Coordinates of C-alpha atoms and ligand atoms in Angstrom, one line a residue:
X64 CA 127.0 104.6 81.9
X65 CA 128.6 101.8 84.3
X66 CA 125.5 99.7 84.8
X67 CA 126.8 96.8 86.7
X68 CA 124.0 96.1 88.2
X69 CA 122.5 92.4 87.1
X70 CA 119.0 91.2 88.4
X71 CA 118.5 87.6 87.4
X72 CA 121.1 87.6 83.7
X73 CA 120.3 90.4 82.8
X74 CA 121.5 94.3 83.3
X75 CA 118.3 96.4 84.9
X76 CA 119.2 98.6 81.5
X77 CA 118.1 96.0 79.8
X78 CA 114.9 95.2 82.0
X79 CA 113.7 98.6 81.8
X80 CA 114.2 98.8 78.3
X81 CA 112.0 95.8 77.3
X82 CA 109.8 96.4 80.4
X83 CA 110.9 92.8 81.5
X84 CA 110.1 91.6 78.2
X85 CA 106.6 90.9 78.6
X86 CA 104.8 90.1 75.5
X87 CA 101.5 90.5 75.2
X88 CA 99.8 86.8 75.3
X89 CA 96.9 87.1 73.5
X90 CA 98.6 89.3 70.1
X91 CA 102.4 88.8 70.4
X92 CA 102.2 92.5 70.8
X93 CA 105.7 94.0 71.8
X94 CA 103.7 97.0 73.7
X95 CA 101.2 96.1 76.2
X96 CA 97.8 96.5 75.9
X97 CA 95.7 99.3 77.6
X98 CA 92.8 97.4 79.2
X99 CA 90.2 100.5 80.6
X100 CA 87.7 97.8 82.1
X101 CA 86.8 98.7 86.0
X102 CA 85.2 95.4 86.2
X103 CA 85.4 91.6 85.1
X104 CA 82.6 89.2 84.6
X105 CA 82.1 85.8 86.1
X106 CA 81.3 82.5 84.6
X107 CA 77.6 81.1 84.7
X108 CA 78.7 79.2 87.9
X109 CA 80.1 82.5 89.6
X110 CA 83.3 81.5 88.8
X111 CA 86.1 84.1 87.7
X112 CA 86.9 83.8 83.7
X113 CA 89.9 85.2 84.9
X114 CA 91.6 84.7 88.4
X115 CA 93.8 87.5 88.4
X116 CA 90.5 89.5 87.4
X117 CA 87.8 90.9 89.4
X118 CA 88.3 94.8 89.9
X119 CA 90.4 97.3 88.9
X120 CA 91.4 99.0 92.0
X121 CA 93.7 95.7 92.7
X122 CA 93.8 94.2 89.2
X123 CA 95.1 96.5 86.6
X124 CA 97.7 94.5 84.3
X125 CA 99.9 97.7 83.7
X126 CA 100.0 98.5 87.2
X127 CA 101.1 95.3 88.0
X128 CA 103.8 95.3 85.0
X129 CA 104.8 98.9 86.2
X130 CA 105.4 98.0 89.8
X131 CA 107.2 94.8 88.3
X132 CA 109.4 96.8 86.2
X133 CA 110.8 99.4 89.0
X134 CA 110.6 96.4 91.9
X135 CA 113.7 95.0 89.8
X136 CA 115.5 97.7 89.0
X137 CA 115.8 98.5 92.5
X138 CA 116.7 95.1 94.0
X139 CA 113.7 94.9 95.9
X140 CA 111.4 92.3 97.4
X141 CA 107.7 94.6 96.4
X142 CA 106.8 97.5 95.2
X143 CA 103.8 99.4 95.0
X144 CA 102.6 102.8 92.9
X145 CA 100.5 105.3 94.2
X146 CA 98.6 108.4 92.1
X147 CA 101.7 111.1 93.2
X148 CA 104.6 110.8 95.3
X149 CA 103.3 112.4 97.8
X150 CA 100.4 109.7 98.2
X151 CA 103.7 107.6 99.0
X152 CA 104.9 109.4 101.1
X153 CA 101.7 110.0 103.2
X154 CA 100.9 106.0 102.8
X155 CA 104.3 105.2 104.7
X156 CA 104.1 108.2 107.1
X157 CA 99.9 106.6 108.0
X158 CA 101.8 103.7 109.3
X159 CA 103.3 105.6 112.2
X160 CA 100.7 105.3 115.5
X161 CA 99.4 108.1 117.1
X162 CA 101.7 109.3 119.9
X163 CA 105.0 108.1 118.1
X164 CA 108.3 109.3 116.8
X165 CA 108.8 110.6 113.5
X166 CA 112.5 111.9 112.2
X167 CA 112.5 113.6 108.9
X168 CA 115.5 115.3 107.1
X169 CA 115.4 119.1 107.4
X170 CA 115.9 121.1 104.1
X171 CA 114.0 118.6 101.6
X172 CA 111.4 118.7 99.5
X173 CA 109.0 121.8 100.4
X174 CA 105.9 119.3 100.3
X175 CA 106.9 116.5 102.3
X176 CA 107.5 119.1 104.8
X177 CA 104.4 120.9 105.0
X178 CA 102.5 117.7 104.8
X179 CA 104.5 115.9 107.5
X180 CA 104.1 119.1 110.0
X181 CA 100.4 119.3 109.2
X182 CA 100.6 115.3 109.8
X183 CA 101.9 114.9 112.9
X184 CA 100.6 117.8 114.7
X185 CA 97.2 116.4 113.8
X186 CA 97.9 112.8 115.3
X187 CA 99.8 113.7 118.2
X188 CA 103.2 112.4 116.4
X189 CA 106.7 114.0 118.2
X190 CA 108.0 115.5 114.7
X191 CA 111.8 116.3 114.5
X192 CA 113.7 117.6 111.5
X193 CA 117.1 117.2 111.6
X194 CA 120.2 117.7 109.2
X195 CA 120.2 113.6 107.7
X196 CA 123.6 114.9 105.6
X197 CA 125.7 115.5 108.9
X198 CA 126.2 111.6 110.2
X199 CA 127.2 112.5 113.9
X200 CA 124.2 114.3 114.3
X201 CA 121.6 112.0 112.7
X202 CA 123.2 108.9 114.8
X203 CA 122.8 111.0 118.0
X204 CA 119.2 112.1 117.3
X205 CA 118.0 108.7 116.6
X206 CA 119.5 107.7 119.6
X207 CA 118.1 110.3 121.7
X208 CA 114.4 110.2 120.0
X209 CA 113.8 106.3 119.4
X210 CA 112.0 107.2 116.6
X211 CA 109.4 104.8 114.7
X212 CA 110.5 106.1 111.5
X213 CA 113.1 107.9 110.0
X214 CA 113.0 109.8 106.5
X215 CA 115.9 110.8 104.5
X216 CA 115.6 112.4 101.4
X217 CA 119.6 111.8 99.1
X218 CA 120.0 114.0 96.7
X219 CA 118.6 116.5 98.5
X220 CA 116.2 118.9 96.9
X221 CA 117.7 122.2 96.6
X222 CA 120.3 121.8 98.7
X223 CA 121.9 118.5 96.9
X224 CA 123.1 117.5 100.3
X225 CA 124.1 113.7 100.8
X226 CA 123.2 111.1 103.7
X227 CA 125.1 108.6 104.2
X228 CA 122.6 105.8 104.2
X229 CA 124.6 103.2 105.4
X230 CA 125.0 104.6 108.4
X231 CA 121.6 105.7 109.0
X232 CA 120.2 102.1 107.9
X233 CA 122.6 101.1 111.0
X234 CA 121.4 103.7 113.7
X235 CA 118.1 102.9 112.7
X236 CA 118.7 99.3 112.7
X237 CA 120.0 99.7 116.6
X238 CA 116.3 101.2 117.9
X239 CA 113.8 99.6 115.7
X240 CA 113.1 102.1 113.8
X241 CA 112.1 101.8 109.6
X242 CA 114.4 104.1 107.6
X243 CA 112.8 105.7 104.1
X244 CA 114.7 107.3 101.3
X245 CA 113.1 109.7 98.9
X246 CA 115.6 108.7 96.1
X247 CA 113.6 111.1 93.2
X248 CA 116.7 112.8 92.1
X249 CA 118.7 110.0 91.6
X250 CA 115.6 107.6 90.0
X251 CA 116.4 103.7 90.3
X252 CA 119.1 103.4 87.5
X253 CA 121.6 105.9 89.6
X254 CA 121.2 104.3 93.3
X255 CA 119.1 101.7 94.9
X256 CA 119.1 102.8 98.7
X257 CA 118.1 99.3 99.7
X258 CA 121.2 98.2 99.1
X259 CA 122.9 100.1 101.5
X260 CA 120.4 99.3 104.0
X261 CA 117.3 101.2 103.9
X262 CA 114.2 99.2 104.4
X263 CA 111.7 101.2 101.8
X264 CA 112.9 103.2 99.0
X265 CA 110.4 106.4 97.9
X266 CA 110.0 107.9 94.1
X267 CA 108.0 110.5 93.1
X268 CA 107.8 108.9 89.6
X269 CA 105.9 112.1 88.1
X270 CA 109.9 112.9 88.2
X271 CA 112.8 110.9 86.4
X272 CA 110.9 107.8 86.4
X273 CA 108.1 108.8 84.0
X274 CA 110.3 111.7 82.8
X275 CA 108.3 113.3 80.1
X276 CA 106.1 115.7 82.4
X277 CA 103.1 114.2 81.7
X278 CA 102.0 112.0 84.1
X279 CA 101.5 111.7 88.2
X280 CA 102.8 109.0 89.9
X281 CA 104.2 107.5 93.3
X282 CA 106.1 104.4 94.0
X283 CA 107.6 102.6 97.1
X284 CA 109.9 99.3 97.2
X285 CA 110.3 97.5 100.0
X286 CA 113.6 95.3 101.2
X287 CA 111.0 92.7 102.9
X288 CA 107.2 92.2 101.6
X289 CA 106.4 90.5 105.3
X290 CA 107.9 93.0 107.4
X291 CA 104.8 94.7 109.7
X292 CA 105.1 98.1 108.1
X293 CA 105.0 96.8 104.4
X294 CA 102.2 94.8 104.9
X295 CA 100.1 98.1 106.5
X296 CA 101.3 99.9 103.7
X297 CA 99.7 97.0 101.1
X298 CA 96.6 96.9 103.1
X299 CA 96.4 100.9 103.4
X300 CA 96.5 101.1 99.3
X301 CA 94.3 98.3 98.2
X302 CA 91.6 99.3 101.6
X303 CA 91.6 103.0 101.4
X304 CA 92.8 103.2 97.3
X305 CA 95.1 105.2 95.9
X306 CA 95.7 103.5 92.8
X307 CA 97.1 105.2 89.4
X308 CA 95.0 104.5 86.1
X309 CA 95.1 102.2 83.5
X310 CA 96.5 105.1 81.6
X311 CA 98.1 106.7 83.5
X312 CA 100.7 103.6 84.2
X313 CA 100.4 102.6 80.3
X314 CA 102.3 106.0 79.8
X315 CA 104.8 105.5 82.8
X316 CA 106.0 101.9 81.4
X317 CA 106.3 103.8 78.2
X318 CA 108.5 106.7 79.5
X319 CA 110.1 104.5 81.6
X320 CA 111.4 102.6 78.9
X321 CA 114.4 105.2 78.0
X322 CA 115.3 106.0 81.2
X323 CA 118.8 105.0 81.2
X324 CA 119.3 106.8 78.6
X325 CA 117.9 109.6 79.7
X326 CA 119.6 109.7 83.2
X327 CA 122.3 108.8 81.0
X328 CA 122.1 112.2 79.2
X329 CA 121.0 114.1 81.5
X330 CA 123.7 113.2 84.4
X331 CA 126.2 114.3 81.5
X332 CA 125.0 117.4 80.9
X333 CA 124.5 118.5 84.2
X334 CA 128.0 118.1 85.1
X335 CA 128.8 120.1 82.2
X336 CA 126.6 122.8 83.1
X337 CA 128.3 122.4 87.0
X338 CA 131.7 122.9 85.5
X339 CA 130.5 126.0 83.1
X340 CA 129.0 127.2 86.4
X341 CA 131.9 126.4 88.9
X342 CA 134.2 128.7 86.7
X343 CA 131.8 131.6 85.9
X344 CA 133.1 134.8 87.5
X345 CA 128.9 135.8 88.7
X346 CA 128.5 132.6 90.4
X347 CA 129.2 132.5 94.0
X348 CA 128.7 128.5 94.4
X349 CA 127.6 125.7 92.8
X350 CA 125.7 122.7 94.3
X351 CA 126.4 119.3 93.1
X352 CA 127.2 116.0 94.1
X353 CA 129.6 115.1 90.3
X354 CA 131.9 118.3 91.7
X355 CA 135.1 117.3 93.2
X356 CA 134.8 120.1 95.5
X357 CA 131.2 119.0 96.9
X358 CA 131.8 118.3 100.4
X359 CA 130.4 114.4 100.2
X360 CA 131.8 114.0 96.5
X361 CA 133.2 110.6 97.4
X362 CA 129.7 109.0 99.4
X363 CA 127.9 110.3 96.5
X364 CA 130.3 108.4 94.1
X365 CA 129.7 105.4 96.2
X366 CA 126.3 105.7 96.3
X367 CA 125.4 106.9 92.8
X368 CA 127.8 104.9 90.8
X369 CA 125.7 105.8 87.4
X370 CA 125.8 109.3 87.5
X371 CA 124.9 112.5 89.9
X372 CA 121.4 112.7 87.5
X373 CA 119.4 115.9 86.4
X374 CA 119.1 118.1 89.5
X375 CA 121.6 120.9 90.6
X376 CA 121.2 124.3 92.3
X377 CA 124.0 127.3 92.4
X378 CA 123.6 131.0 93.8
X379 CA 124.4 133.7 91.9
X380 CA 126.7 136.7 93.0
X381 CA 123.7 139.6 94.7
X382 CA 120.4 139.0 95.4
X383 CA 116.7 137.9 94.9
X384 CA 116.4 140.7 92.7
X385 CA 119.7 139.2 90.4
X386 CA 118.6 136.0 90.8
X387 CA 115.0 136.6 89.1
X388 CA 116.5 138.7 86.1
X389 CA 118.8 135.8 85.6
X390 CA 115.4 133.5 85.7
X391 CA 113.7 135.8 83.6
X392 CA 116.6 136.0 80.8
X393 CA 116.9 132.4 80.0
X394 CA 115.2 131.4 77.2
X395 CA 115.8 127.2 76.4
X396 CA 115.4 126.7 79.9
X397 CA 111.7 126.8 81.2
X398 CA 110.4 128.6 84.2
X399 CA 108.7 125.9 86.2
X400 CA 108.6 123.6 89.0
X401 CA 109.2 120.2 89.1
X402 CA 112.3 118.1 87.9
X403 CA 113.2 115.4 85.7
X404 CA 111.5 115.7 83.1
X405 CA 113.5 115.9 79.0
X406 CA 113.1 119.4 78.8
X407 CA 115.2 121.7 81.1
X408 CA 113.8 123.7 83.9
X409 CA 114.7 127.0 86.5
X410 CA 113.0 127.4 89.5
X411 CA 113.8 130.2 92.0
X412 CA 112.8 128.4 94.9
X413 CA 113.0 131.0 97.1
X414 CA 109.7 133.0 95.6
X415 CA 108.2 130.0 96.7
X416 CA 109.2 128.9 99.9
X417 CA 110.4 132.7 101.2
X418 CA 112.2 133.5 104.3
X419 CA 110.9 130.3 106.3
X420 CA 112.9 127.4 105.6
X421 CA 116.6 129.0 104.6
X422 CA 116.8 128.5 100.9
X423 CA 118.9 131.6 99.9
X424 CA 117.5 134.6 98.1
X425 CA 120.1 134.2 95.6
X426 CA 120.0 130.7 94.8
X427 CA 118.7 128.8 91.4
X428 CA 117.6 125.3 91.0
X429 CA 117.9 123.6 87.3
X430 CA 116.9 120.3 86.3
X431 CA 118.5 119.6 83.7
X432 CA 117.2 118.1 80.2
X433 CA 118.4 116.1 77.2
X434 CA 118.7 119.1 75.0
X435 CA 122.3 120.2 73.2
X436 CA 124.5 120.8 75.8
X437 CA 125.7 123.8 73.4
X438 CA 122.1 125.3 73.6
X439 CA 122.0 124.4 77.8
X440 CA 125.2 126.5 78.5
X441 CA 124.6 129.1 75.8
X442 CA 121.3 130.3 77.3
X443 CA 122.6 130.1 80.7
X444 CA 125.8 132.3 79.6
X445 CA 123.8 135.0 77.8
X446 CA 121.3 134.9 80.8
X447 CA 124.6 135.7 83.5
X448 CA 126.0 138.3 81.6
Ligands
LIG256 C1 108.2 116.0 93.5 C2 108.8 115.4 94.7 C3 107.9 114.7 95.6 C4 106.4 114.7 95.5 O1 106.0 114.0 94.4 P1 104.6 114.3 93.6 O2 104.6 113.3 92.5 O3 104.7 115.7 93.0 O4 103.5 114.2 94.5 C5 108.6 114.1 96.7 N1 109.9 114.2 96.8 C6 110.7 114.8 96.0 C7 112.2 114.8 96.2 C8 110.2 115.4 94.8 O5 111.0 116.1 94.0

């Protein structure tokens, strides 16, 4: 992997690896401690025995040390994690005022979505869904709408479309309006959208970021910790308190600690697997950013200069019907939702979603694991045939 990226003098490989090299001060242990107390005590005099310690909802060492961790690797000013992603999501999507101006991409995530629909028509907020990947169109709808806030989700999940972020960063800059990107698929070691722009970065960290499908968790990073919107969102988690346990965030900084390697892997055999698929006489397409033949193939090299990470989609040749017996044939890869986790997945999204949002009858989503690449592209050959 090409990890150019330094913060401070060291690679954010590194960093993540050794969890900033924190050291636990009171053992010299190499692993943070998990400290389960809700609540601290105070001195004789009322004093604090510990300033940084007085409840748990704000003062949770691994919390802190997790936020600190995934703040650096994406270049950011703050971060915060939340209990899912989507408690991110609806924590920067609370900051929008009644009667205003939402843009989100079309095509994303089937959650964020439903939830941002459900949202807006609830607080009287305009809602308009637009196609984030095609730039002329994105520019002219900000334009036209004003929004407040625009959401862009890059990779795109199915549909592995890309959004030029640059660009959006600057049409939003021109009307005021706070761009988010939901950068799951690519996790923090294969883009950092703040760079190009983008004022808060999203990751559902139950993804990538934890990466062993066993825990929950949100984050968001910010490009400015005093900007208006940042400082709702801060107030918003520590008032109304969606915090992630002790737990919970122990296990995250744990995961978290191989995920360069992982993304590492899992970007290399994924493009494998697009490859193996691009040339397989019952596929009829295959989407995925690492493909020359992907129609933004050269912004997503630009923008993902680590790898094109674990998630890709393809349709097979017929229809729902082929596509399930192809599901239901493959053995190493597991039926189930979710992505980015060591063990390789197939989803059929469209069992899910059906007719109403567009994702094709015949199409297949795979996130793709660490496994043998030999075992990856054997069960998915004996499944097409
Ligand atoms: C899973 C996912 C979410 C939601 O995250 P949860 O942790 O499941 O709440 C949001 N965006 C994308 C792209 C996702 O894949």
């Amino acid at each position: 992997m090409v990890d150019k990226q330094k913060r401070g003098n060291q690679h954010i490989t590194t960093r993540i690896v050794q969890a900033n090299g924190v050291i636990d001060p009171q053992t010299g242990g190499v692993v943070p401690p998990i400290q389960s107390s809700t609540t601290f005590a105070r001195n004789a005099d009322y004093s604090q025995i510990s300033p940084d310690h007085l409840y748990a909802r704000d003062d949770n060492d691994l919390v802190r040390l997790g936020e600190d961790v995934l703040t650096k690797a994406e270049g950011a000013d703050a971060g915060l994690l939340f209990p899912s992603g989507m408690a991110a999501i609806a924590a920067v999507m609370r900051t929008v005022p009644n009667g205003g101006t939402i843009i989100i991409q079309s095509q994303i995530y089937w959650g964020t979505t439903k939830w941002v629909r459900d949202f807006c028509a609830r607080r009287k907020i305009a809602l308009h869904e637009i196609e984030c990947s095609e730039t002329a169109a994105i520019e002219a709808a900000i334009d036209a709408h004003k929004p407040n806030l625009v959401f862009v989700e890059t990779p795109s999940n199915p549909w592995l479309r890309i959004t030029d972020i640059e660009a959006v960063a600057k049409a939003c800059g021109g009307v005021d309006a706070t761009l988010v990107v939901d950068s799951t698929a690519a996790s923090p070691v294969l883009s950092n959208p703040l760079a190009f722009g983008a004022d808060i970065v999203m990751h559902s960290a139950t993804k990538s970021i934890n990466g062993h499908s066993d825990v929950l968790a949100g984050f968001l990073a910010t490009a400015d910790a005093q900007s208006e919107i940042w400082q709702a969102i801060a107030m918003d988690r520590h008032d109304a308190g969606a915090v992630i346990g002790s737990f919970e965030a122990w296990l995250l900084i744990r995961g978290m600690r191989t995920l360069p390697l992982r993304m590492e892997r899992m970007s290399e055999n994924a493009m494998k697997i697009a490859e193996f698929l691009d040339g397989h006489a019952q596929v009829e397409a295959v989407l995925y950013p690492g493909l020359k033949t992907h129609p933004a193939h050269a912004l997503a090299t630009k923008q993902m200069p680590n790898g094109f990470g674990s998630l890709l989609s393809f349709q097979v040749k017929g229809d729902a019907k082929t596509a399930l017996e192809v599901c239901s044939k493959l053995e190493t890869f597991k039926r189930a939702t979710s992505l980015g986790g060591v063990e390789s997945l197939v989803e059929h999204r469209h069992s899910i979603e059906g007719d109403a949002t567009g994702v094709p009858e015949n199409l297949i989503r795979l996130s793709v694991g660490i496994e043998h690449i030999d075992d990856l592209i054997g069960d998915l050959n004996q499944a097409l045939s």
